[in-house]
Structures are given as C-alpha cells and as structure tokens.
mmCIF file of C-alpha atoms in Angstrom:
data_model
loop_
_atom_site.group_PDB
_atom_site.id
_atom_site.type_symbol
_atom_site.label_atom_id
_atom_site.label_comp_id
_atom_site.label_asym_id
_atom_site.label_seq_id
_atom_site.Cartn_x
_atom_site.Cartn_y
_atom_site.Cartn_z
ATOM 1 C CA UNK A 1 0.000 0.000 0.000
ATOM 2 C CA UNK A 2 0.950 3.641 -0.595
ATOM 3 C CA UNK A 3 -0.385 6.155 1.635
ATOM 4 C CA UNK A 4 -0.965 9.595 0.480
ATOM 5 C CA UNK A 5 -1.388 12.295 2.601
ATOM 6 C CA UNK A 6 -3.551 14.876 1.552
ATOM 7 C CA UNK A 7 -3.042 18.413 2.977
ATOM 8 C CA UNK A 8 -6.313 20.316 1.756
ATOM 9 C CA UNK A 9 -9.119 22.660 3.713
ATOM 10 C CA UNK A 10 -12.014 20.841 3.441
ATOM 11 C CA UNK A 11 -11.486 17.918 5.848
ATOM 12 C CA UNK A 12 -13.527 16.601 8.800
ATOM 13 C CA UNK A 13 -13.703 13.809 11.487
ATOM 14 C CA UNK A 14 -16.691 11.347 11.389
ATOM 15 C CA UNK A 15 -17.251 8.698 14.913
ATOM 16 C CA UNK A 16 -16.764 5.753 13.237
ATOM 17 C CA UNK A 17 -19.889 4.202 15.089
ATOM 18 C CA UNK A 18 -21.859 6.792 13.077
ATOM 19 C CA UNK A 19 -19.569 7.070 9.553
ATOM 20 C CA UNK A 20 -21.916 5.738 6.312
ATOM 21 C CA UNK A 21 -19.513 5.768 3.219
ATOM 22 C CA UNK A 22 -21.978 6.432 1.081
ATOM 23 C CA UNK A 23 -23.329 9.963 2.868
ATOM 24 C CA UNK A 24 -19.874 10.992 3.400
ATOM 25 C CA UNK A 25 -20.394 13.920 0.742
ATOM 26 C CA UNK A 26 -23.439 15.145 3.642
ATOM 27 C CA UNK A 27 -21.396 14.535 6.396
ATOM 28 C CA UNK A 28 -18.452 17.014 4.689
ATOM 29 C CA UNK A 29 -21.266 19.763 3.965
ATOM 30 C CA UNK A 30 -22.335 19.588 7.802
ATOM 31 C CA UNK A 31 -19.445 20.392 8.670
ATOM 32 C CA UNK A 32 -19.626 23.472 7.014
ATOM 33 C CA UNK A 33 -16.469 22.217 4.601
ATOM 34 C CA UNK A 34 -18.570 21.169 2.069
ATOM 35 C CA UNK A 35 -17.095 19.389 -1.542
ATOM 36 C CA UNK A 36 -16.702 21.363 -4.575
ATOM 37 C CA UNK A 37 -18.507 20.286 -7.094
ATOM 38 C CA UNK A 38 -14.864 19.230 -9.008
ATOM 39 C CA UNK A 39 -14.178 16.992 -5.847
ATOM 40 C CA UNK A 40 -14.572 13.779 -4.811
ATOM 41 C CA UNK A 41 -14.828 13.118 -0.839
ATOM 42 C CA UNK A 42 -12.443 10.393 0.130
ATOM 43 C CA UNK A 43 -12.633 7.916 2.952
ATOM 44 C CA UNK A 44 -9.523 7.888 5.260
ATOM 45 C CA UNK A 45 -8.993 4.618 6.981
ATOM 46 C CA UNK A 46 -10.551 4.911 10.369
ATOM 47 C CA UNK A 47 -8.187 5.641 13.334
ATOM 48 C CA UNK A 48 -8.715 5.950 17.150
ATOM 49 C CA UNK A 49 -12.336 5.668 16.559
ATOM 50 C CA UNK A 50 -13.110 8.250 13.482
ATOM 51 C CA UNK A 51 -12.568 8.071 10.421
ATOM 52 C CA UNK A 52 -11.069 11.332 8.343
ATOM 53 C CA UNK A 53 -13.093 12.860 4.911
ATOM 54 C CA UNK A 54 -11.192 14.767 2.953
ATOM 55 C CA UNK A 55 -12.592 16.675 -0.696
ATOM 56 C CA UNK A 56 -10.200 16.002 -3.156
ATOM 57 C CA UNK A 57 -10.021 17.109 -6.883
ATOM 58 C CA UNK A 58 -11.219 14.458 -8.809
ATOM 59 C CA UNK A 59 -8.680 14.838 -11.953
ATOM 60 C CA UNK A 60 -6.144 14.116 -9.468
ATOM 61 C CA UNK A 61 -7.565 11.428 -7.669
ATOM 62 C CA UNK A 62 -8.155 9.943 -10.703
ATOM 63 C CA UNK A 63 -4.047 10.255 -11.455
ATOM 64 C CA UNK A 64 -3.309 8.708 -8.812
ATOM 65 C CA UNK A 65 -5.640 5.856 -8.579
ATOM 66 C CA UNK A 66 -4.950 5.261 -12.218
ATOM 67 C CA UNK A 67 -0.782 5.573 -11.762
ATOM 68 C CA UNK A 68 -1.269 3.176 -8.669
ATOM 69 C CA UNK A 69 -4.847 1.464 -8.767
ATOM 70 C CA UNK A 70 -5.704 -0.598 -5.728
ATOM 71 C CA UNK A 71 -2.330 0.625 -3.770
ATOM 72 C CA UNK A 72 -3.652 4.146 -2.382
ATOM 73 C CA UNK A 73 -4.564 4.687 1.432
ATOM 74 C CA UNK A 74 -5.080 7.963 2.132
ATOM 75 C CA UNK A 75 -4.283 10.182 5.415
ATOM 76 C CA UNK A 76 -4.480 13.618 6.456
ATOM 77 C CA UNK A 77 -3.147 15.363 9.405
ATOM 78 C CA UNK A 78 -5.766 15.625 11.038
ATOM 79 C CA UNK A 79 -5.915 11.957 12.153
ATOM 80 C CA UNK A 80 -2.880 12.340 14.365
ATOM 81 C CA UNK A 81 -3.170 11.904 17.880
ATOM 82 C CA UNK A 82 -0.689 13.539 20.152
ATOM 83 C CA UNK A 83 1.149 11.137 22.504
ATOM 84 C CA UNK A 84 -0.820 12.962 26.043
ATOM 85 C CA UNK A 85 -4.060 14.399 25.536
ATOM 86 C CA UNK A 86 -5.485 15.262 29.266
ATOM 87 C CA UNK A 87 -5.713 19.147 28.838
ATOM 88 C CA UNK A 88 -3.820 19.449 25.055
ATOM 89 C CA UNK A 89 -3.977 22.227 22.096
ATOM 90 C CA UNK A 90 -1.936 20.113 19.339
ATOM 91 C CA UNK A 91 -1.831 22.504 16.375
ATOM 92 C CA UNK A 92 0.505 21.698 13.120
ATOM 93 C CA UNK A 93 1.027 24.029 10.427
ATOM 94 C CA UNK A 94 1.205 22.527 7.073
ATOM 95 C CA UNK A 95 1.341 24.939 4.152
ATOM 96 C CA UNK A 96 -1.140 27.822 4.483
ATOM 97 C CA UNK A 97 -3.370 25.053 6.800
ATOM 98 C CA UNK A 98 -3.561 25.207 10.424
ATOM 99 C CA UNK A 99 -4.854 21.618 11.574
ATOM 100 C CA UNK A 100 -6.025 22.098 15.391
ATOM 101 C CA UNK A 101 -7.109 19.357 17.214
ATOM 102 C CA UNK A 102 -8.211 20.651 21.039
ATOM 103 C CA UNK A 103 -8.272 17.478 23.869
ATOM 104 C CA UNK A 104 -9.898 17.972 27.464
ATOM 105 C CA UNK A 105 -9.996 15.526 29.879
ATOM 106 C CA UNK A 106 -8.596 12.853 27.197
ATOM 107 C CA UNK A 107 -11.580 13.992 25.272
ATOM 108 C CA UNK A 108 -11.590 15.297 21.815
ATOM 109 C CA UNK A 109 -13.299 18.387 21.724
ATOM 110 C CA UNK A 110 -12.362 20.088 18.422
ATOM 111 C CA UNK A 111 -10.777 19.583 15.250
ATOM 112 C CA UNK A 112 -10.414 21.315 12.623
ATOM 113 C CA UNK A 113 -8.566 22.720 9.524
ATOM 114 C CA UNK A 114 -8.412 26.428 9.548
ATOM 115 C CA UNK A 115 -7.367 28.286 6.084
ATOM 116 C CA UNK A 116 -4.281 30.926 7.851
ATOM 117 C CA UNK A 117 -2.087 32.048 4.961
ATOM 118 C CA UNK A 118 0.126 34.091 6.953
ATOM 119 C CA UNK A 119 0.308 34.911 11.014
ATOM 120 C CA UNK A 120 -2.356 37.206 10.834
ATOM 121 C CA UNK A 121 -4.869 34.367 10.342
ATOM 122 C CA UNK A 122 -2.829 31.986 12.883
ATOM 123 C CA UNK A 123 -2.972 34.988 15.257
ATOM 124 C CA UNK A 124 -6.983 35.697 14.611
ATOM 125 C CA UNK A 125 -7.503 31.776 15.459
ATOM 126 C CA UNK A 126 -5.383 31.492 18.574
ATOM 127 C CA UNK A 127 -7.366 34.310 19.878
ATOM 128 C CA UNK A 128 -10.605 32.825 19.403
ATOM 129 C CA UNK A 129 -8.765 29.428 20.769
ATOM 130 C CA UNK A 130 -8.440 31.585 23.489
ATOM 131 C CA UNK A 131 -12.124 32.866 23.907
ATOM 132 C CA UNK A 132 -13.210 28.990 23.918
ATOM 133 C CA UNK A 133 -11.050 27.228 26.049
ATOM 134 C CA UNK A 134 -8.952 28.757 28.747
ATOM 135 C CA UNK A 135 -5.225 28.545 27.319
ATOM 136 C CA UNK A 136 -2.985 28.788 30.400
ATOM 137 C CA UNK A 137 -4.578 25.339 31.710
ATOM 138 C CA UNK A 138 -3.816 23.770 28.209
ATOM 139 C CA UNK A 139 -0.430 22.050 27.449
ATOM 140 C CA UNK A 140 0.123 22.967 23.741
ATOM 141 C CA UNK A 141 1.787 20.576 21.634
ATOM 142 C CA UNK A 142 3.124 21.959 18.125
ATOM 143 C CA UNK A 143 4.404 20.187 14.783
ATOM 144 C CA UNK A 144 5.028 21.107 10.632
ATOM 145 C CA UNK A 145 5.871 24.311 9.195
ATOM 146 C CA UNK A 146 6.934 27.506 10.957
ATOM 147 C CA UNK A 147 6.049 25.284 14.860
ATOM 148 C CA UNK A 148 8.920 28.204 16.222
ATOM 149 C CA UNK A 149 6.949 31.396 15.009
ATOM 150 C CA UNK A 150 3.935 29.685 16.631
ATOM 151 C CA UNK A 151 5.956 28.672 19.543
ATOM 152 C CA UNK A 152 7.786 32.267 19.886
ATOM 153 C CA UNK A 153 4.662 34.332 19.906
ATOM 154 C CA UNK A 154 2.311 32.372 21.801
ATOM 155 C CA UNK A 155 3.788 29.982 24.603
ATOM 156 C CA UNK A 156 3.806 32.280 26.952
ATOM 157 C CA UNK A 157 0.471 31.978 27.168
ATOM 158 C CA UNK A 158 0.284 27.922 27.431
ATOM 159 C CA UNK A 159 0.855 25.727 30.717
ATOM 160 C CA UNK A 160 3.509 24.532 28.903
ATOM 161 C CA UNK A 161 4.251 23.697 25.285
ATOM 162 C CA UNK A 162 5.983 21.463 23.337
ATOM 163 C CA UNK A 163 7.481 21.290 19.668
ATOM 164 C CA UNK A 164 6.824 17.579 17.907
#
C-alpha cells in the first residue's frame, strides 16, 4: 500500500460508530467544509475511533488511482493523535493550513482545519482558541511548518508547550 497524505481545507472527522460511506459527501457539507462540485470526498482509513473525509479534486484522484490502482490509502493530518491528551492544544502548520485538534480531559473536543495564509490568520484563530477554552490550563503541543513562530509568539500563554 501507498499512503498519500492529503493536505487540503475541506477535511472533517466522522465517529466511526456513526460514519456511512456512502453519505460521506453530507457529512463534509455539515461540517460546514462542504465538496466542490470538481471533488470527490475520500474515505480515510478509520483511526482511534473516526474516520477522516477529505474533498479532493477528482482529476487528481483519478491520477493517482490510475498511476497506482488498488495501492492508495489515504491520510491527512488531522488523524494524528498527540502522545498525552489530558488538557492538550496540538496545532501543526502545514502549508497555508492550520490543523487544530483541542483534547480535554482525554476527550476530543475540536478539530479542525483552519485556512491561515500568513500569522495574521494563525494569530486571529489562537485568539478565538483563546475565547473557547482557557489557554494557560492547556499544554500545547506543536508540529510542521513555521512550529517556532507559533511557539515564539504564543507559549507564553500555554501551561507549557511542546514542539513535535
């Protein structure tokens, strides 16, 4: 098998006790990341109990399952699962994406994909992060691109953080 990660916006997590492949395209739109109508919502492999839908261009899909047909297993980031997850903020930045998954009490509370081109948008979200859960209780756990300029500008206001 070959797995592909896909790094794209409109992603979302789906309890696999309640995941039916074939509304998957609904289950995207209620999450208010609904597919284009160029895409083609793919099924991750289910993990920790969810599985992952991603909207993915079909002409590329279509390379790839044609280039490697029967081979693909796709991933995204926002599978992962940082190692604790008591009171955890685990946010990686991958190309203009910010994938934020927020634990509490070992309990998944939020995840998302946020759209932050540059550190305006990264700022704008860890502020709202901030109006939602309260930050200084929160161990924040950071990974990908640019994890220092996160770090740098806002661990001081973390419990304690931690680069990936």
């Amino acid at each position: 098998m070959l797995e592909v990660e896909l790094i794209l916006p409109h992603a979302a997590l789906v309890p696999e006790a309640l995941f039916d492949p074939d509304a998957a395209r609904e289950l995207l739109a209620a999450n208010g990341t609904p597919a284009g109508e160029e895409e083609q919502v793919v099924c991750c492999k289910p993990q920790n109990g969810v599985v992952a839908l991603v909207a993915v261009d079909r002409a590329m899909l279509e390379q790839l399952e044609g280039r490697y047909p029967g081979r693909l297993n796709f991933s995204t980031p926002l599978l992962h699962e940082p190692q604790k997850h008591e009171k955890t903020i685990w946010i990686a930045r991958r190309e203009n994406l910010l994938y934020v998954k927020v634990y509490r009490d070992g309990l998944l509370q939020l995840a998302e994909v946020i759209p932050a081109p540059g550190p305006e948008e990264v700022t704008y979200f860890i502020e709202r992060l901030g109006q939602l859960f309260p930050l200084a209780d929160f161990e924040l756990r950071l990974s990908g691109d640019e994890d220092k300029s996160i770090r740098k500008t806002f661990g001081k206001r973390f419990k304690t953080l931690l680069c990936e």
